[in-house]
Amino acid sequence: MAQKQKLAVTLYDSLARAERPFEPSIGNTVRLYTCGPTVYKSPHIGNYRTFIFEDLLRRTLMVAGWRVKHVMNITDVGHITHSETGEDRGDQIAQEAARLQKTAWEIAQYYEKEFIEDNAALNNLPPTKLVRATEHIPEQIALIKTLEKKGFTYRTTDGLYFDTSKLQNYGELAGRDSATIQAGSRVAIGEKRSPTDFALWKFSEAEGEKRDMEWPSPWGMGFPGWHIECSAMSMKYLGKTLDIHCGGSDLREIHHPNEIAQSEAATGKTFSRFWMHGAFLTVKDEKMSKSSPETNITIATLRERGFDPLDFRYFTLGTHYRKPLSFSWEALEGARAARLKLVGALAKLPKRKAAADEDMKKDILAAFADDLGAPQALARLWQGIRESASRPAVLWADHLFGLNFAHIPTASPTPPHIQALADAREEYRRSKDWQKADEMREKLAAEGWRIEDTPRGPVVHKI
């Protein structure tokens, strides 16, 4: 990727509620922090839409000529959180561990491995550093001790809490102040002084009752609150002030304001210069959720239906990251057809520099530099292909799109009965009989074969 190219990049800052010109604050390195998965279940494709938008951001910054130090967290501590306040929705990792008769540590490790593999299948660049909450308990305790020393904490029978009344600008990122939140809150706050106050350290439930995940602290045996991990880990690896902090739009309401509160209370400095949030992916106007069978569509679900994860990546590129995106299998089918057509067209393009190259590259760069305008860039790519841009120019553009254009699977030698199953599956797929198509795929898997759709049609591989 280009290292000397200077590109004027503008990004939408959720805190300023406007696009602003972006440059790193120190030297040539962008300090980027993105909120990663909570590893108690498989992330759904709504989560991955956020990770794809963050990958497009990173690719854009790199092509602009900057080095990107990208830190992503793995939330592998079983937390107690609430849908409104972030404080009490149940210990998710521990609940999943009990259901599967495994330890919380085993559950976290399993889903972390799955996330890394699925993230790679989507062709997202791996973070510079992937950090686990469980490996940074001392840093979290140290940060809480700083807050305690500065008078921002108070103790209840179940934990140590951050006192949001000590900050005048609490909730600014979410577009609401503490008074507004308190007036509208219907949550039982227990011993908390305010509905907006949040846990920094939670005590183990009962004396003598050992949890899978608990640690000694100056306040007693327990575990960190959800929000403190991101502040402690991001500041350890990126400094007291980040350049960009990203996440899904749901985090803008509670998690990120709480990060800002505790970080700025501890350091007295701006926590992040830019805040960026991706909009939801919905199914039939319903937000995706891990707890809903109707909306909990995972990367494994896509594969079961015969889709490549890159089909989903292409699908997300058609809508700007800040706009809601409605998912349907029919729309994903269209995205797959378009992606395969694009890959097929690549082989027919001239191999040497073409007249259409420079204008296409300039326009694609400009689109991404304007707050990650992937839909406009994708349209310009198709125009360049129609104008016979060169293959090297299209492959250059893939530094930004991340669609892995050059990858076309090759088939294994196929026995006749295996090919017959693959052909039957293709017929069912064309007629949109997904159940029968899935049955054929399962029969292939039982025989030790998997199937992948390519520009040349379905290709079967020996597992």
Coordinates of C-alpha atoms in Angstrom, one line a residue:
M1 CA 0.0 0.0 0.0
A2 CA 1.1 3.6 -0.7
Q3 CA 3.1 5.1 2.1
K4 CA 4.0 8.6 0.8
Q5 CA 0.6 9.5 -0.7
K6 CA -1.1 12.5 1.0
L7 CA -4.8 12.3 1.0
A8 CA -7.3 14.7 2.6
V9 CA -9.5 12.5 4.8
T10 CA -12.7 13.7 6.4
L11 CA -14.5 11.5 9.0
Y12 CA -17.8 11.9 10.8
D13 CA -17.2 12.5 14.5
S14 CA -20.2 11.3 16.6
L15 CA -19.3 13.7 19.4
A16 CA -19.1 16.7 17.1
R17 CA -22.0 15.4 15.1
A18 CA -20.3 16.5 11.9
E19 CA -17.6 15.5 9.4
R20 CA -14.2 16.9 10.3
P21 CA -10.8 16.7 8.6
F22 CA -8.7 14.0 10.1
E23 CA -4.9 13.7 10.7
P24 CA -3.1 11.8 13.4
S25 CA -2.1 14.0 16.3
I26 CA 1.4 12.7 16.7
G27 CA 3.7 11.9 13.8
N28 CA 2.5 9.5 11.1
T29 CA 0.8 7.0 13.3
V30 CA -3.0 6.7 13.9
R31 CA -3.9 5.4 17.3
L32 CA -7.1 3.4 16.6
Y33 CA -9.2 1.5 19.2
T34 CA -12.2 -0.6 18.3
C35 CA -14.5 -2.5 20.7
G36 CA -14.3 -6.2 19.9
P37 CA -16.5 -9.1 20.7
T38 CA -17.9 -10.4 24.0
V39 CA -16.9 -14.1 23.6
Y40 CA -19.8 -16.0 25.1
K41 CA -21.6 -16.8 21.8
S42 CA -20.9 -16.5 18.1
P43 CA -21.0 -12.9 16.9
H44 CA -23.9 -12.3 14.5
I45 CA -23.5 -10.7 11.1
G46 CA -24.7 -7.4 12.6
N47 CA -21.6 -7.4 14.7
Y48 CA -19.5 -8.2 11.7
R49 CA -21.0 -5.2 9.8
T50 CA -19.3 -3.0 12.4
F51 CA -16.0 -4.9 12.1
I52 CA -16.1 -4.5 8.3
F53 CA -16.7 -0.7 8.6
E54 CA -13.7 -0.5 11.0
D55 CA -11.6 -2.5 8.5
L56 CA -12.6 0.0 5.7
L57 CA -11.5 2.8 8.0
R58 CA -8.2 1.2 8.6
R59 CA -7.6 0.5 5.0
T60 CA -8.4 4.1 4.0
L61 CA -6.0 5.4 6.6
M62 CA -3.2 3.1 5.4
V63 CA -3.8 4.1 1.7
A64 CA -3.7 7.7 2.8
G65 CA -0.1 7.1 3.9
W66 CA -0.4 6.7 7.6
R67 CA 0.7 3.8 9.9
V68 CA -2.2 2.5 11.9
K69 CA -1.7 1.1 15.4
H70 CA -5.0 -0.8 15.8
V71 CA -5.9 -2.2 19.2
M72 CA -9.1 -4.4 19.7
N73 CA -10.3 -5.8 22.9
I74 CA -11.7 -9.3 23.6
T75 CA -14.3 -9.1 26.4
D76 CA -13.7 -12.5 28.0
V77 CA -14.8 -11.6 31.6
G78 CA -18.3 -12.6 32.5
H79 CA -20.0 -9.3 33.2
I80 CA -23.3 -8.2 34.9
T81 CA -24.9 -5.6 32.6
H82 CA -28.3 -4.1 32.0
S83 CA -29.9 -3.2 28.6
E84 CA -30.3 0.4 29.7
T85 CA -27.7 1.2 32.3
G86 CA -25.0 -1.4 31.4
E87 CA -25.3 -3.0 34.8
D88 CA -27.5 -6.1 35.1
R89 CA -28.3 -8.5 32.2
G90 CA -26.8 -11.6 33.7
D91 CA -23.3 -13.2 33.7
Q92 CA -23.4 -14.2 30.0
I93 CA -20.1 -16.2 29.8
A94 CA -20.9 -18.0 33.1
Q95 CA -24.5 -18.8 31.9
E96 CA -23.2 -20.3 28.6
A97 CA -20.5 -22.2 30.5
A98 CA -23.2 -23.8 32.8
R99 CA -25.4 -24.6 29.8
L100 CA -22.6 -26.4 28.0
Q101 CA -21.0 -27.8 31.1
K102 CA -17.7 -26.1 30.5
T103 CA -15.7 -23.5 32.4
A104 CA -16.0 -19.8 31.6
W105 CA -12.4 -19.9 30.4
E106 CA -13.1 -22.7 27.9
I107 CA -16.2 -20.8 26.5
A108 CA -14.2 -17.6 26.1
Q109 CA -11.3 -19.4 24.3
Y110 CA -13.7 -21.3 22.0
Y111 CA -15.6 -18.2 20.8
E112 CA -12.4 -16.1 20.6
K113 CA -10.9 -18.6 18.2
E114 CA -14.1 -18.7 16.1
F115 CA -14.1 -14.9 16.0
I116 CA -10.5 -14.7 14.7
E117 CA -11.3 -17.3 12.0
D118 CA -14.5 -15.6 10.9
N119 CA -12.9 -12.2 10.9
A120 CA -10.2 -13.6 8.6
A121 CA -12.8 -15.2 6.3
L122 CA -14.3 -11.7 5.9
N123 CA -10.8 -10.5 4.9
N124 CA -10.7 -8.0 7.7
L125 CA -7.1 -7.1 8.6
P126 CA -6.1 -8.5 12.0
P127 CA -5.6 -5.8 14.7
T128 CA -2.1 -4.8 15.5
K129 CA -2.8 -6.0 19.0
L130 CA -5.7 -8.1 20.2
V131 CA -6.0 -7.7 24.0
R132 CA -8.0 -9.8 26.5
A133 CA -9.7 -8.2 29.5
T134 CA -8.7 -11.2 31.7
E135 CA -5.0 -10.5 31.0
H136 CA -5.3 -6.8 32.1
I137 CA -6.8 -7.1 35.6
P138 CA -3.9 -5.2 37.3
E139 CA -4.3 -2.3 34.8
Q140 CA -8.0 -2.1 35.5
I141 CA -7.5 -2.1 39.2
A142 CA -4.8 0.6 38.9
L143 CA -7.2 2.8 37.0
I144 CA -10.0 2.3 39.5
K145 CA -7.5 3.2 42.3
T146 CA -6.8 6.5 40.5
L147 CA -10.5 7.3 40.2
E148 CA -10.9 6.4 43.9
K149 CA -8.1 8.7 44.9
K150 CA -9.6 11.6 42.9
G151 CA -12.9 11.2 44.6
F152 CA -15.0 9.8 41.7
T153 CA -16.1 6.5 43.4
Y154 CA -18.3 5.2 46.1
R155 CA -18.9 1.8 47.6
T156 CA -22.2 -0.2 47.9
T157 CA -22.8 -3.7 49.2
D158 CA -22.3 -5.2 45.8
G159 CA -19.4 -3.2 44.3
L160 CA -17.5 0.0 43.7
Y161 CA -19.3 2.6 41.5
F162 CA -18.4 5.7 39.4
D163 CA -20.2 8.8 40.5
T164 CA -21.4 10.5 37.3
S165 CA -22.7 13.5 39.1
K166 CA -19.0 14.7 39.5
L167 CA -18.9 15.3 35.7
Q168 CA -20.8 18.2 34.1
N169 CA -20.6 16.8 30.5
Y170 CA -21.5 13.2 31.3
G171 CA -23.6 11.7 28.4
E172 CA -22.6 14.3 25.8
L173 CA -21.7 11.7 23.3
A174 CA -25.2 10.1 23.6
G175 CA -26.7 13.6 23.1
R176 CA -28.3 13.7 26.6
D177 CA -27.3 14.8 30.0
S178 CA -27.5 13.2 33.4
A179 CA -30.7 15.0 34.4
T180 CA -32.4 13.9 31.2
I181 CA -31.4 10.3 31.8
Q182 CA -32.5 10.3 35.4
A183 CA -35.9 11.8 34.5
G184 CA -36.6 9.1 31.9
S185 CA -35.1 6.1 33.7
R186 CA -37.4 3.3 34.9
V187 CA -34.6 1.1 36.1
A188 CA -34.4 0.1 39.8
I189 CA -31.1 1.6 40.9
G190 CA -30.8 -0.2 44.2
E191 CA -28.0 1.4 46.2
K192 CA -26.7 3.5 43.3
R193 CA -26.9 7.3 43.8
S194 CA -28.0 7.9 40.3
P195 CA -29.3 5.7 37.4
T196 CA -26.3 6.7 35.3
D197 CA -23.7 5.6 37.8
F198 CA -21.9 2.4 36.8
A199 CA -19.9 -0.4 38.3
L200 CA -16.1 -0.2 38.3
W201 CA -15.6 -3.4 40.4
K202 CA -18.3 -6.0 41.4
F203 CA -17.9 -8.2 44.4
S204 CA -18.3 -11.9 44.2
E205 CA -21.9 -12.8 45.1
A206 CA -21.5 -14.8 48.2
E207 CA -18.6 -15.4 50.6
G208 CA -17.1 -18.8 50.1
E209 CA -18.8 -19.2 46.7
K210 CA -16.1 -19.3 44.1
R211 CA -16.7 -18.1 40.5
D212 CA -14.8 -19.3 37.5
M213 CA -13.6 -15.7 37.0
E214 CA -12.8 -13.6 40.0
W215 CA -9.7 -11.8 41.3
P216 CA -8.5 -10.2 44.6
S217 CA -8.5 -6.4 44.7
P218 CA -8.2 -3.7 47.3
W219 CA -12.0 -3.7 47.6
G220 CA -12.4 -7.5 48.0
M221 CA -12.7 -10.6 45.8
G222 CA -14.6 -9.9 42.6
F223 CA -14.3 -8.9 38.9
P224 CA -14.2 -5.6 36.9
G225 CA -17.2 -3.8 35.5
W226 CA -17.7 -4.0 31.8
H227 CA -16.6 -0.4 30.9
I228 CA -13.3 -0.2 32.7
E229 CA -11.5 -2.7 30.5
C230 CA -11.6 -0.6 27.4
S231 CA -10.2 2.5 29.1
A232 CA -7.5 0.6 30.9
M233 CA -6.3 -1.4 27.8
S234 CA -6.6 1.4 25.2
M235 CA -4.6 3.8 27.3
K236 CA -2.0 1.2 28.1
Y237 CA -1.3 0.6 24.4
L238 CA -2.3 3.9 22.7
G239 CA -1.8 6.6 25.3
K240 CA -4.1 8.8 27.3
T241 CA -5.6 10.4 24.1
L242 CA -6.6 8.2 21.2
D243 CA -7.0 9.4 17.6
I244 CA -10.1 7.4 16.8
H245 CA -12.4 5.1 18.9
C246 CA -15.0 3.0 17.0
G247 CA -17.9 0.7 17.7
G248 CA -21.5 -0.1 16.9
S249 CA -24.1 2.6 17.3
D250 CA -25.5 0.9 20.5
L251 CA -22.2 1.6 22.3
R252 CA -22.7 5.4 21.7
E253 CA -25.6 5.4 24.3
I254 CA -23.9 3.9 27.4
H255 CA -20.6 2.1 27.0
H256 CA -18.7 4.9 25.3
P257 CA -20.0 7.7 27.5
N258 CA -18.9 5.7 30.5
E259 CA -15.5 5.1 28.9
I260 CA -15.2 8.9 28.4
A261 CA -16.3 9.6 31.9
Q262 CA -13.8 7.3 33.7
S263 CA -10.9 8.0 31.3
E264 CA -11.1 11.8 31.4
A265 CA -11.8 11.8 35.2
A266 CA -8.6 9.8 35.7
T267 CA -6.3 11.7 33.2
G268 CA -7.8 15.2 32.9
K269 CA -7.3 14.8 29.1
T270 CA -9.5 14.3 26.1
F271 CA -10.0 10.5 25.8
S272 CA -10.5 10.3 22.0
R273 CA -10.2 13.0 19.3
F274 CA -12.8 11.2 17.0
W275 CA -15.7 8.8 17.8
M276 CA -17.1 6.7 15.0
H277 CA -20.1 4.4 15.1
G278 CA -21.6 2.0 12.6
A279 CA -25.4 1.7 12.1
F280 CA -27.4 -1.4 12.8
L281 CA -28.0 -4.3 10.5
T282 CA -31.7 -5.3 10.7
V283 CA -33.8 -8.3 9.6
K284 CA -37.4 -7.4 8.8
D285 CA -36.9 -4.1 10.7
E286 CA -35.8 -5.9 13.8
K287 CA -32.3 -5.3 15.3
M288 CA -30.1 -8.3 15.2
S289 CA -29.7 -10.1 18.6
K290 CA -27.7 -13.1 19.8
S291 CA -30.8 -14.1 21.9
S292 CA -33.3 -14.1 19.0
P293 CA -33.5 -17.2 16.7
E294 CA -34.9 -15.1 13.9
T295 CA -32.1 -12.5 13.8
N296 CA -29.1 -14.4 15.2
I297 CA -27.5 -15.1 11.8
T298 CA -23.8 -16.0 12.1
I299 CA -21.0 -16.6 9.6
A300 CA -21.7 -20.3 10.0
T301 CA -25.3 -19.7 9.0
L302 CA -24.2 -18.0 5.8
R303 CA -21.9 -20.9 5.0
E304 CA -24.7 -23.4 5.7
R305 CA -26.8 -21.5 3.1
G306 CA -24.0 -21.7 0.5
F307 CA -22.6 -18.2 0.8
D308 CA -19.0 -17.1 1.0
P309 CA -18.4 -14.6 3.9
L310 CA -17.1 -12.3 1.2
D311 CA -20.6 -12.2 -0.3
F312 CA -21.7 -10.6 3.0
R313 CA -18.7 -8.1 2.8
Y314 CA -19.8 -7.1 -0.7
F315 CA -23.4 -6.7 0.6
T316 CA -22.3 -4.3 3.3
L317 CA -20.4 -2.1 0.8
G318 CA -23.6 -1.1 -0.9
T319 CA -24.8 1.0 2.0
H320 CA -22.9 3.7 3.9
Y321 CA -21.7 2.5 7.3
R322 CA -23.8 5.2 9.1
K323 CA -27.1 4.2 7.5
P324 CA -29.2 1.3 8.7
L325 CA -29.0 -1.8 6.4
S326 CA -31.8 -4.3 6.0
F327 CA -30.7 -7.9 5.5
S328 CA -32.5 -10.5 3.4
W329 CA -31.4 -13.7 1.8
E330 CA -32.6 -12.4 -1.6
A331 CA -30.4 -9.3 -1.1
L332 CA -27.4 -11.5 -0.2
E333 CA -28.0 -13.6 -3.3
G334 CA -27.8 -10.5 -5.4
A335 CA -24.6 -9.4 -3.7
R336 CA -23.1 -12.8 -4.4
A337 CA -24.0 -12.7 -8.0
A338 CA -22.5 -9.2 -8.3
R339 CA -19.3 -10.2 -6.5
L340 CA -18.8 -13.3 -8.7
K341 CA -19.5 -11.2 -11.8
L342 CA -16.9 -8.7 -10.7
V343 CA -14.3 -11.4 -10.1
G344 CA -15.1 -13.0 -13.4
A345 CA -14.7 -9.6 -15.2
L346 CA -11.3 -9.2 -13.6
A347 CA -9.8 -12.0 -15.7
K348 CA -10.9 -10.3 -18.9
L349 CA -9.3 -6.9 -18.1
P350 CA -6.0 -5.8 -19.7
K351 CA -2.9 -6.7 -17.8
R352 CA -1.1 -3.5 -18.6
K353 CA -1.8 0.1 -17.5
A354 CA -4.9 1.4 -19.2
A355 CA -6.3 4.9 -19.9
A356 CA -9.1 4.5 -17.5
D357 CA -6.8 3.6 -14.5
E358 CA -5.8 7.0 -13.0
D359 CA -9.3 8.6 -13.1
M360 CA -10.8 5.5 -11.5
K361 CA -8.2 5.3 -8.8
K362 CA -8.5 9.0 -8.0
D363 CA -12.3 8.8 -7.8
I364 CA -12.3 5.7 -5.6
L365 CA -9.7 7.3 -3.3
A366 CA -11.9 10.4 -3.0
A367 CA -15.0 8.4 -2.2
F368 CA -13.3 6.5 0.7
A369 CA -11.6 9.7 1.9
D370 CA -15.0 11.3 2.3
D371 CA -16.1 9.5 5.4
L372 CA -15.7 6.0 3.9
G373 CA -18.0 6.4 0.9
A374 CA -17.9 2.7 -0.1
P375 CA -21.1 2.7 -2.1
Q376 CA -19.8 5.5 -4.3
A377 CA -16.4 3.8 -4.6
L378 CA -18.1 0.5 -5.6
A379 CA -20.1 2.2 -8.3
R380 CA -17.0 3.9 -9.6
L381 CA -15.2 0.5 -9.7
W382 CA -17.9 -1.0 -11.9
Q383 CA -17.7 2.1 -14.2
G384 CA -13.9 1.5 -14.4
I385 CA -14.4 -2.1 -15.3
R386 CA -16.9 -1.1 -18.1
E387 CA -14.3 1.3 -19.4
S388 CA -11.6 -1.4 -19.4
A389 CA -9.5 -0.3 -16.5
S390 CA -6.5 -2.6 -16.1
R391 CA -6.4 -5.6 -13.9
P392 CA -3.5 -4.1 -11.7
A393 CA -5.7 -1.0 -11.1
V394 CA -8.6 -3.1 -10.0
L395 CA -6.4 -5.2 -7.7
W396 CA -5.0 -1.9 -6.3
A397 CA -8.6 -0.8 -5.5
D398 CA -9.0 -4.0 -3.5
H399 CA -6.6 -2.6 -0.9
L400 CA -9.6 -0.5 0.0
F401 CA -12.5 -2.8 -0.7
G402 CA -10.9 -5.9 0.8
L403 CA -12.9 -8.3 -1.4
N404 CA -9.9 -10.5 -2.1
F405 CA -10.5 -10.2 -5.9
A406 CA -7.5 -12.4 -6.8
H407 CA -8.8 -15.4 -4.9
I408 CA -10.6 -17.9 -7.1
P409 CA -10.9 -21.4 -5.6
T410 CA -9.9 -24.5 -7.7
A411 CA -11.9 -27.7 -7.5
S412 CA -10.7 -31.1 -6.3
P413 CA -11.2 -34.1 -8.6
T414 CA -14.9 -35.0 -8.1
P415 CA -16.4 -38.5 -8.1
P416 CA -19.6 -38.7 -10.1
H417 CA -22.0 -39.2 -7.1
I418 CA -20.5 -36.1 -5.4
Q419 CA -20.9 -34.1 -8.6
A420 CA -24.5 -35.2 -8.8
L421 CA -25.1 -33.9 -5.3
A422 CA -23.5 -30.6 -6.2
D423 CA -25.6 -30.3 -9.4
A424 CA -28.8 -31.1 -7.4
R425 CA -27.9 -28.5 -4.8
E426 CA -27.4 -25.9 -7.6
E427 CA -30.8 -26.6 -9.1
Y428 CA -32.5 -26.3 -5.8
R429 CA -30.6 -23.0 -5.1
R430 CA -31.6 -21.6 -8.4
S431 CA -35.3 -22.3 -7.6
K432 CA -34.7 -20.8 -4.2
D433 CA -35.6 -24.1 -2.4
W434 CA -33.2 -23.4 0.4
Q435 CA -34.2 -26.3 2.5
K436 CA -33.5 -28.9 -0.2
A437 CA -30.3 -27.0 -1.2
D438 CA -29.1 -27.2 2.5
E439 CA -29.9 -30.9 2.5
M440 CA -27.7 -31.5 -0.5
R441 CA -24.9 -29.5 1.2
E442 CA -25.3 -31.6 4.3
K443 CA -25.1 -34.8 2.3
L444 CA -21.9 -33.5 0.7
A445 CA -20.5 -32.7 4.1
A446 CA -21.3 -36.2 5.3
E447 CA -19.3 -37.6 2.4
G448 CA -16.4 -35.3 3.3
W449 CA -16.9 -32.6 0.8
R450 CA -17.7 -28.8 0.9
I451 CA -19.0 -26.6 -1.8
E452 CA -18.1 -23.0 -2.7
D453 CA -19.7 -20.7 -5.3
T454 CA -17.3 -19.0 -7.7
P455 CA -17.5 -17.1 -11.0
R456 CA -17.2 -20.4 -12.8
G457 CA -20.0 -21.9 -10.8
P458 CA -20.1 -24.1 -7.7
V459 CA -16.8 -25.8 -6.9
V460 CA -16.4 -28.8 -4.6
H461 CA -13.4 -29.5 -2.4
K462 CA -12.4 -32.5 -0.3
I463 CA -12.5 -31.5 3.4

